[in-house]
Amino acid sequence: MTTEIEELYQEVILDHSRRPRNFGDLADAAVRVHGDNPACGDEIHLGVKFDGNGGLEDIKFTGRGCAISQASASLMTMKLKGKSRAEVMEMLRAFHDLVTEETNEAPKTLGDLRVMRGVRKFPQRVKCAMLAWRAVEQALELGAGEATISTEPA
Amino acid sequence: MIVSVTLEKSSFKKAPHRFEAGTPNIAGAIGLAAAIDYIERIGRAAIFEHDSQLAHYAVERFKELPGMHVLGPTEERGALVGFVMDAAHPHDLTTFADQYGLALRGGHHCNQPLMRRFGVSGTSRSSFYFYNTMEEIDRMIEILRAAVRFFS
């Protein structure tokens, strides 16, 4: 067994891809973002509800795609629920660095999300890991309503 | 190609010569001729026969794998076998296979209407040519079997 594959598909990731958490429709969502990765057909439907201060009160998703995209979305929703807008943006940056940078240490604030670091060895899979995060970024930007985002430029 | 150039004006040769400036792709033409000779020496009928045997052998061996679904016709087929495995998404499968030296193509193959027809988001595809062997197909089966164990 090669270590890079084991590092990419850690048990936590396989578990989340088989049994995604916060999976379902968020009935009273303020924003719904549909995220597409047209290069591989992965998709995610994200629902977000904000608290009085603009923080993430609740977040759920549905979708289908590879283990990386679905596990990343599942782990993300667990991490972001209850976080302030600033914390979400900070985590988005830190997560992007985690899956793309070769050298720096993963910030401790990422917690469980650090299991995704194996993605950095597979550049073609970075978009899979980022899909849910791009959707939540769009949700924050929008604040209310619906939108569709794509990992590929139009 | 040019006829004459002055600071005031330029004049060009008649077409097609005016569009043929620079060194033509001579090495490319020689290379193409060598490639054609090579293929003709092996024989296209022999290549098809070999490819076809590989594809049929692959389809037969795929039956041993749990949760394996081969797409397309079972009899008349060229040297491609597209398939879906219950154990893993095509992109997870191709990433895994790649680490073991098995090159599969994964995804919708720029053919989403066909994916919809089969009711899948994507497929994995193995493709063969005259330099591939039966032993390599045996190796592919081993790798896919390992993938089933890994992802299940």
mmCIF file of C-alpha atoms in Angstrom:
data_model
loop_
_atom_site.group_PDB
_atom_site.id
_atom_site.type_symbol
_atom_site.label_atom_id
_atom_site.label_comp_id
_atom_site.label_asym_id
_atom_site.label_seq_id
_atom_site.Cartn_x
_atom_site.Cartn_y
_atom_site.Cartn_z
ATOM 1 C CA MET A 1 0.000 0.000 0.000
ATOM 2 C CA THR A 2 1.500 3.315 -0.980
ATOM 3 C CA THR A 3 1.523 5.959 1.708
ATOM 4 C CA GLU A 4 0.241 8.765 -0.523
ATOM 5 C CA ILE A 5 -3.021 6.934 -1.157
ATOM 6 C CA GLU A 6 -3.461 6.175 2.538
ATOM 7 C CA GLU A 7 -2.691 9.788 3.346
ATOM 8 C CA LEU A 8 -5.264 10.988 0.829
ATOM 9 C CA TYR A 9 -8.007 8.553 1.795
ATOM 10 C CA GLN A 10 -7.686 8.541 5.542
ATOM 11 C CA GLU A 11 -10.248 6.491 7.431
ATOM 12 C CA VAL A 12 -12.011 9.673 8.576
ATOM 13 C CA ILE A 13 -12.433 10.770 4.950
ATOM 14 C CA LEU A 14 -13.758 7.395 3.803
ATOM 15 C CA ASP A 15 -16.142 7.383 6.770
ATOM 16 C CA HIS A 16 -17.482 10.860 5.950
ATOM 17 C CA SER A 17 -17.883 9.975 2.284
ATOM 18 C CA ARG A 18 -19.912 6.884 3.187
ATOM 19 C CA ARG A 19 -21.952 8.573 5.917
ATOM 20 C CA PRO A 20 -21.895 12.320 5.286
ATOM 21 C CA ARG A 21 -22.898 14.480 8.282
ATOM 22 C CA ASN A 22 -25.323 17.392 8.004
ATOM 23 C CA PHE A 23 -26.565 15.804 4.801
ATOM 24 C CA GLY A 24 -30.034 16.947 3.790
ATOM 25 C CA ASP A 25 -32.110 19.940 2.901
ATOM 26 C CA LEU A 26 -32.056 22.917 5.272
ATOM 27 C CA ALA A 27 -35.726 23.863 5.194
ATOM 28 C CA ASP A 28 -35.380 27.451 6.468
ATOM 29 C CA ALA A 29 -32.112 28.276 4.694
ATOM 30 C CA ALA A 30 -31.478 31.965 3.992
ATOM 31 C CA VAL A 31 -29.098 31.153 1.132
ATOM 32 C CA ARG A 32 -28.896 28.202 -1.199
ATOM 33 C CA VAL A 33 -25.814 27.748 -3.337
ATOM 34 C CA HIS A 34 -25.495 25.144 -6.023
ATOM 35 C CA GLY A 35 -21.857 24.288 -6.659
ATOM 36 C CA ASP A 36 -20.697 22.526 -9.809
ATOM 37 C CA ASN A 37 -17.427 21.005 -10.838
ATOM 38 C CA PRO A 38 -18.129 20.578 -14.563
ATOM 39 C CA ALA A 39 -14.747 18.980 -15.171
ATOM 40 C CA CYS A 40 -15.787 15.910 -13.226
ATOM 41 C CA GLY A 41 -19.529 16.227 -12.613
ATOM 42 C CA ASP A 42 -19.355 16.676 -8.843
ATOM 43 C CA GLU A 43 -22.130 18.771 -7.419
ATOM 44 C CA ILE A 44 -23.199 20.145 -4.086
ATOM 45 C CA HIS A 45 -26.318 21.947 -2.883
ATOM 46 C CA LEU A 46 -25.548 23.993 0.191
ATOM 47 C CA GLY A 47 -28.107 25.596 2.503
ATOM 48 C CA VAL A 48 -27.042 28.177 5.082
ATOM 49 C CA LYS A 49 -28.912 29.924 7.872
ATOM 50 C CA PHE A 50 -27.398 32.948 9.635
ATOM 51 C CA ASP A 51 -27.699 34.097 13.235
ATOM 52 C CA GLY A 52 -28.365 37.707 14.309
ATOM 53 C CA ASN A 53 -24.697 38.643 13.885
ATOM 54 C CA GLY A 54 -24.285 37.124 10.442
ATOM 55 C CA GLY A 55 -22.574 33.991 11.747
ATOM 56 C CA LEU A 56 -23.409 30.477 10.507
ATOM 57 C CA GLU A 57 -26.250 29.222 12.664
ATOM 58 C CA ASP A 58 -26.923 26.142 10.585
ATOM 59 C CA ILE A 59 -25.557 24.585 7.439
ATOM 60 C CA LYS A 60 -26.514 21.476 5.483
ATOM 61 C CA PHE A 61 -25.724 20.008 2.109
ATOM 62 C CA THR A 62 -26.761 17.426 -0.413
ATOM 63 C CA GLY A 63 -24.896 16.395 -3.515
ATOM 64 C CA ARG A 64 -23.017 13.665 -5.233
ATOM 65 C CA GLY A 65 -19.495 13.148 -6.349
ATOM 66 C CA CYS A 66 -16.208 11.592 -5.395
ATOM 67 C CA ALA A 67 -15.209 10.663 -1.858
ATOM 68 C CA ILE A 68 -13.004 13.744 -1.564
ATOM 69 C CA SER A 69 -15.714 16.254 -2.493
ATOM 70 C CA GLN A 70 -18.390 14.660 -0.314
ATOM 71 C CA ALA A 71 -16.128 14.109 2.705
ATOM 72 C CA SER A 72 -14.800 17.643 2.417
ATOM 73 C CA ALA A 73 -18.342 19.045 2.431
ATOM 74 C CA SER A 74 -19.327 16.880 5.394
ATOM 75 C CA LEU A 75 -16.262 17.845 7.448
ATOM 76 C CA MET A 76 -16.737 21.491 6.507
ATOM 77 C CA THR A 77 -20.336 21.684 7.729
ATOM 78 C CA MET A 78 -19.338 20.159 11.060
ATOM 79 C CA LYS A 79 -16.533 22.674 11.453
ATOM 80 C CA LEU A 80 -18.366 25.813 10.372
ATOM 81 C CA LYS A 81 -21.635 25.460 12.258
ATOM 82 C CA GLY A 82 -21.763 28.207 14.916
ATOM 83 C CA LYS A 83 -18.769 30.095 13.526
ATOM 84 C CA SER A 84 -18.723 33.859 12.941
ATOM 85 C CA ARG A 85 -18.338 35.286 9.462
ATOM 86 C CA ALA A 86 -14.713 36.278 10.192
ATOM 87 C CA GLU A 87 -13.896 32.807 11.500
ATOM 88 C CA VAL A 88 -15.368 31.208 8.380
ATOM 89 C CA MET A 89 -13.296 33.428 6.075
ATOM 90 C CA GLU A 90 -10.164 32.716 8.080
ATOM 91 C CA MET A 91 -10.842 28.989 7.923
ATOM 92 C CA LEU A 92 -11.490 29.149 4.194
ATOM 93 C CA ARG A 93 -8.043 30.671 3.668
ATOM 94 C CA ALA A 94 -6.391 28.206 6.022
ATOM 95 C CA PHE A 95 -8.109 25.246 4.358
ATOM 96 C CA HIS A 96 -7.121 26.396 0.883
ATOM 97 C CA ASP A 97 -3.503 26.653 2.065
ATOM 98 C CA LEU A 98 -3.791 23.224 3.651
ATOM 99 C CA VAL A 99 -4.749 21.503 0.399
ATOM 100 C CA THR A 100 -2.437 23.466 -1.884
ATOM 101 C CA GLU A 101 0.742 24.455 -0.028
ATOM 102 C CA GLU A 102 3.589 21.987 0.117
ATOM 103 C CA THR A 103 5.541 23.325 3.049
ATOM 104 C CA ASN A 104 3.731 25.197 5.818
ATOM 105 C CA GLU A 105 2.374 23.565 8.931
ATOM 106 C CA ALA A 106 -1.382 23.133 9.079
ATOM 107 C CA PRO A 107 -2.855 25.644 11.543
ATOM 108 C CA LYS A 108 -4.218 23.979 14.677
ATOM 109 C CA THR A 109 -7.482 25.908 14.321
ATOM 110 C CA LEU A 110 -8.392 23.629 11.412
ATOM 111 C CA GLY A 111 -8.716 20.700 13.816
ATOM 112 C CA ASP A 112 -10.278 17.660 12.099
ATOM 113 C CA LEU A 113 -10.028 19.327 8.716
ATOM 114 C CA ARG A 114 -6.315 18.594 8.742
ATOM 115 C CA VAL A 115 -7.081 15.044 7.609
ATOM 116 C CA MET A 116 -7.580 16.611 4.162
ATOM 117 C CA ARG A 117 -3.928 17.592 3.822
ATOM 118 C CA GLY A 118 -3.148 14.542 1.670
ATOM 119 C CA VAL A 119 -4.940 16.310 -1.199
ATOM 120 C CA ARG A 120 -1.898 18.564 -1.730
ATOM 121 C CA LYS A 121 -0.056 15.623 -3.308
ATOM 122 C CA PHE A 122 -2.848 15.318 -5.896
ATOM 123 C CA PRO A 123 -3.236 18.688 -7.637
ATOM 124 C CA GLN A 124 -6.037 17.371 -9.855
ATOM 125 C CA ARG A 125 -8.121 16.691 -6.740
ATOM 126 C CA VAL A 126 -7.817 20.142 -5.136
ATOM 127 C CA LYS A 127 -11.016 21.329 -6.831
ATOM 128 C CA CYS A 128 -12.872 18.347 -5.369
ATOM 129 C CA ALA A 129 -11.803 19.394 -1.880
ATOM 130 C CA MET A 130 -12.551 23.085 -2.483
ATOM 131 C CA LEU A 131 -16.012 22.758 -4.043
ATOM 132 C CA ALA A 132 -17.987 22.991 -0.786
ATOM 133 C CA TRP A 133 -15.783 25.833 0.437
ATOM 134 C CA ARG A 134 -16.319 27.836 -2.722
ATOM 135 C CA ALA A 135 -20.048 27.354 -2.190
ATOM 136 C CA VAL A 136 -19.942 28.609 1.396
ATOM 137 C CA GLU A 137 -17.822 31.572 0.320
ATOM 138 C CA GLN A 138 -20.523 32.461 -2.203
ATOM 139 C CA ALA A 139 -23.228 32.006 0.451
ATOM 140 C CA LEU A 140 -21.519 34.532 2.737
ATOM 141 C CA GLU A 141 -21.067 36.973 -0.102
ATOM 142 C CA LEU A 142 -24.704 36.673 -1.115
ATOM 143 C CA GLY A 143 -26.320 36.772 2.341
ATOM 144 C CA ALA A 144 -29.724 35.759 0.970
ATOM 145 C CA GLY A 145 -31.244 34.111 -2.079
ATOM 146 C CA GLU A 146 -29.862 31.515 -4.467
ATOM 147 C CA ALA A 147 -26.793 31.225 -6.648
ATOM 148 C CA THR A 148 -24.819 28.768 -8.734
ATOM 149 C CA ILE A 149 -21.053 28.612 -8.744
ATOM 150 C CA SER A 150 -18.616 26.618 -10.816
ATOM 151 C CA THR A 151 -15.037 25.555 -10.253
ATOM 152 C CA GLU A 152 -14.325 26.369 -13.892
ATOM 153 C CA PRO A 153 -14.270 29.930 -15.243
ATOM 154 C CA ALA A 154 -17.166 30.626 -17.635
ATOM 155 C CA MET B 1 7.283 34.448 -48.205
ATOM 156 C CA ILE B 2 8.440 37.915 -49.152
ATOM 157 C CA VAL B 3 9.471 39.306 -52.556
ATOM 158 C CA SER B 4 10.883 42.614 -51.413
ATOM 159 C CA VAL B 5 10.789 44.787 -48.297
ATOM 160 C CA THR B 6 11.482 48.529 -48.187
ATOM 161 C CA LEU B 7 10.702 51.050 -45.467
ATOM 162 C CA GLU B 8 7.761 52.239 -47.580
ATOM 163 C CA LYS B 9 6.139 48.946 -48.604
ATOM 164 C CA SER B 10 6.413 45.172 -48.754
ATOM 165 C CA SER B 11 5.357 42.766 -51.478
ATOM 166 C CA PHE B 12 4.664 39.065 -51.093
ATOM 167 C CA LYS B 13 4.783 35.976 -53.277
ATOM 168 C CA LYS B 14 1.581 34.578 -54.684
ATOM 169 C CA ALA B 15 -0.414 32.146 -52.550
ATOM 170 C CA PRO B 16 0.268 29.505 -51.425
ATOM 171 C CA HIS B 17 3.915 30.514 -51.164
ATOM 172 C CA ARG B 18 3.140 33.736 -49.302
ATOM 173 C CA PHE B 19 1.754 31.586 -46.437
ATOM 174 C CA GLU B 20 4.718 29.223 -46.332
ATOM 175 C CA ALA B 21 7.389 31.303 -44.615
ATOM 176 C CA GLY B 22 9.846 29.589 -42.298
ATOM 177 C CA THR B 23 10.983 25.988 -42.091
ATOM 178 C CA PRO B 24 8.229 23.517 -42.922
ATOM 179 C CA ASN B 25 7.523 20.687 -40.451
ATOM 180 C CA ILE B 26 9.958 18.326 -42.186
ATOM 181 C CA ALA B 27 10.740 16.258 -39.086
ATOM 182 C CA GLY B 28 7.000 15.867 -38.484
ATOM 183 C CA ALA B 29 6.373 14.570 -41.995
ATOM 184 C CA ILE B 30 9.251 12.069 -41.768
ATOM 185 C CA GLY B 31 8.029 10.971 -38.341
ATOM 186 C CA LEU B 32 4.498 10.462 -39.606
ATOM 187 C CA ALA B 33 5.775 8.337 -42.519
ATOM 188 C CA ALA B 34 7.819 6.198 -40.113
ATOM 189 C CA ALA B 35 4.765 5.763 -37.860
ATOM 190 C CA ILE B 36 2.625 4.683 -40.829
ATOM 191 C CA ASP B 37 5.283 2.195 -41.960
ATOM 192 C CA TYR B 38 5.445 0.798 -38.435
ATOM 193 C CA ILE B 39 1.678 0.311 -38.187
ATOM 194 C CA GLU B 40 1.511 -1.201 -41.700
ATOM 195 C CA ARG B 41 4.298 -3.662 -40.839
ATOM 196 C CA ILE B 42 2.333 -4.961 -37.853
ATOM 197 C CA GLY B 43 -0.878 -4.894 -39.876
ATOM 198 C CA ARG B 44 -4.085 -3.177 -38.923
ATOM 199 C CA ALA B 45 -6.076 -6.406 -39.015
ATOM 200 C CA ALA B 46 -3.599 -8.001 -36.591
ATOM 201 C CA ILE B 47 -3.855 -4.971 -34.304
ATOM 202 C CA PHE B 48 -7.641 -5.147 -34.298
ATOM 203 C CA GLU B 49 -7.558 -8.873 -33.595
ATOM 204 C CA HIS B 50 -5.190 -8.433 -30.654
ATOM 205 C CA ASP B 51 -7.150 -5.451 -29.265
ATOM 206 C CA SER B 52 -10.382 -7.354 -29.546
ATOM 207 C CA GLN B 53 -8.973 -10.346 -27.658
ATOM 208 C CA LEU B 54 -7.761 -8.051 -24.887
ATOM 209 C CA ALA B 55 -11.154 -6.358 -24.594
ATOM 210 C CA HIS B 56 -13.051 -9.649 -24.476
ATOM 211 C CA TYR B 57 -10.636 -11.041 -21.923
ATOM 212 C CA ALA B 58 -11.038 -7.899 -19.782
ATOM 213 C CA VAL B 59 -14.845 -8.076 -19.932
ATOM 214 C CA GLU B 60 -14.673 -11.755 -18.920
ATOM 215 C CA ARG B 61 -12.303 -11.123 -15.997
ATOM 216 C CA PHE B 62 -14.329 -8.100 -14.827
ATOM 217 C CA LYS B 63 -17.150 -10.529 -13.989
ATOM 218 C CA GLU B 64 -15.065 -11.772 -11.058
ATOM 219 C CA LEU B 65 -15.145 -8.362 -9.355
ATOM 220 C CA PRO B 66 -17.959 -7.548 -6.899
ATOM 221 C CA GLY B 67 -20.127 -4.551 -7.786
ATOM 222 C CA MET B 68 -18.638 -4.250 -11.265
ATOM 223 C CA HIS B 69 -20.859 -3.015 -14.097
ATOM 224 C CA VAL B 70 -19.478 -3.060 -17.634
ATOM 225 C CA LEU B 71 -21.144 -0.571 -19.971
ATOM 226 C CA GLY B 72 -21.778 -0.988 -23.657
ATOM 227 C CA PRO B 73 -22.106 -4.064 -25.861
ATOM 228 C CA THR B 74 -20.568 -7.303 -24.648
ATOM 229 C CA GLU B 75 -19.867 -8.876 -28.040
ATOM 230 C CA GLU B 76 -19.010 -6.282 -30.639
ATOM 231 C CA ARG B 77 -16.494 -4.000 -29.045
ATOM 232 C CA GLY B 78 -13.221 -2.309 -29.780
ATOM 233 C CA ALA B 79 -10.312 -2.005 -27.422
ATOM 234 C CA LEU B 80 -12.163 0.066 -24.820
ATOM 235 C CA VAL B 81 -14.027 -1.136 -21.776
ATOM 236 C CA GLY B 82 -16.000 1.433 -19.812
ATOM 237 C CA PHE B 83 -17.261 0.455 -16.395
ATOM 238 C CA VAL B 84 -18.687 1.576 -13.065
ATOM 239 C CA MET B 85 -17.843 0.040 -9.706
ATOM 240 C CA ASP B 86 -20.146 0.262 -6.682
ATOM 241 C CA ALA B 87 -17.164 0.559 -4.361
ATOM 242 C CA ALA B 88 -15.850 3.899 -5.573
ATOM 243 C CA HIS B 89 -16.531 6.997 -7.658
ATOM 244 C CA PRO B 90 -14.608 6.956 -10.968
ATOM 245 C CA HIS B 91 -12.247 9.715 -9.843
ATOM 246 C CA ASP B 92 -11.415 7.974 -6.598
ATOM 247 C CA LEU B 93 -10.850 4.793 -8.565
ATOM 248 C CA THR B 94 -8.558 6.412 -11.132
ATOM 249 C CA THR B 95 -6.520 8.167 -8.437
ATOM 250 C CA PHE B 96 -6.102 4.837 -6.664
ATOM 251 C CA ALA B 97 -5.243 2.953 -9.870
ATOM 252 C CA ASP B 98 -2.755 5.621 -10.893
ATOM 253 C CA GLN B 99 -0.742 4.996 -7.730
ATOM 254 C CA TYR B 100 -0.289 1.386 -8.833
ATOM 255 C CA GLY B 101 0.754 2.276 -12.360
ATOM 256 C CA LEU B 102 -2.621 1.571 -13.936
ATOM 257 C CA ALA B 103 -3.783 4.427 -16.166
ATOM 258 C CA LEU B 104 -7.576 4.602 -16.338
ATOM 259 C CA ARG B 105 -9.575 7.497 -17.669
ATOM 260 C CA GLY B 106 -12.289 8.614 -15.263
ATOM 261 C CA GLY B 107 -15.208 11.017 -15.481
ATOM 262 C CA HIS B 108 -17.903 11.903 -17.984
ATOM 263 C CA HIS B 109 -15.535 11.726 -20.997
ATOM 264 C CA CYS B 110 -17.002 15.004 -22.309
ATOM 265 C CA ASN B 111 -20.130 12.978 -23.011
ATOM 266 C CA GLN B 112 -22.727 13.878 -20.404
ATOM 267 C CA PRO B 113 -25.727 12.815 -22.551
ATOM 268 C CA LEU B 114 -24.395 9.240 -22.608
ATOM 269 C CA MET B 115 -23.794 9.367 -18.838
ATOM 270 C CA ARG B 116 -27.442 10.402 -18.386
ATOM 271 C CA ARG B 117 -28.503 7.568 -20.681
ATOM 272 C CA PHE B 118 -26.710 5.100 -18.387
ATOM 273 C CA GLY B 119 -27.856 6.923 -15.244
ATOM 274 C CA VAL B 120 -24.326 7.459 -13.927
ATOM 275 C CA SER B 121 -22.343 10.600 -13.088
ATOM 276 C CA GLY B 122 -19.221 9.202 -14.690
ATOM 277 C CA THR B 123 -17.415 6.019 -15.623
ATOM 278 C CA SER B 124 -13.935 4.563 -15.558
ATOM 279 C CA ARG B 125 -12.441 3.448 -18.836
ATOM 280 C CA SER B 126 -9.646 1.045 -19.625
ATOM 281 C CA SER B 127 -8.246 1.123 -23.135
ATOM 282 C CA PHE B 128 -5.816 -1.220 -24.856
ATOM 283 C CA TYR B 129 -3.543 -1.311 -27.843
ATOM 284 C CA PHE B 130 -1.253 -3.794 -29.538
ATOM 285 C CA TYR B 131 1.525 -3.326 -27.010
ATOM 286 C CA ASN B 132 -0.725 -4.403 -24.122
ATOM 287 C CA THR B 133 -0.768 -8.003 -22.918
ATOM 288 C CA MET B 134 -3.116 -10.456 -21.191
ATOM 289 C CA GLU B 135 -0.797 -10.340 -18.163
ATOM 290 C CA GLU B 136 -1.407 -6.605 -17.887
ATOM 291 C CA ILE B 137 -5.135 -7.244 -17.754
ATOM 292 C CA ASP B 138 -4.557 -9.761 -14.963
ATOM 293 C CA ARG B 139 -2.624 -7.042 -13.136
ATOM 294 C CA MET B 140 -5.465 -4.583 -13.705
ATOM 295 C CA ILE B 141 -7.912 -7.033 -12.097
ATOM 296 C CA GLU B 142 -5.627 -7.325 -9.056
ATOM 297 C CA ILE B 143 -5.466 -3.543 -8.695
ATOM 298 C CA LEU B 144 -9.229 -3.146 -9.030
ATOM 299 C CA ARG B 145 -9.729 -5.918 -6.487
ATOM 300 C CA ALA B 146 -7.453 -3.999 -4.115
ATOM 301 C CA ALA B 147 -9.499 -0.854 -4.790
ATOM 302 C CA VAL B 148 -12.714 -2.661 -3.807
ATOM 303 C CA ARG B 149 -11.075 -3.739 -0.541
ATOM 304 C CA PHE B 150 -9.724 -0.237 0.088
ATOM 305 C CA PHE B 151 -12.920 1.733 -0.540
ATOM 306 C CA SER B 152 -15.506 -0.722 0.826
#
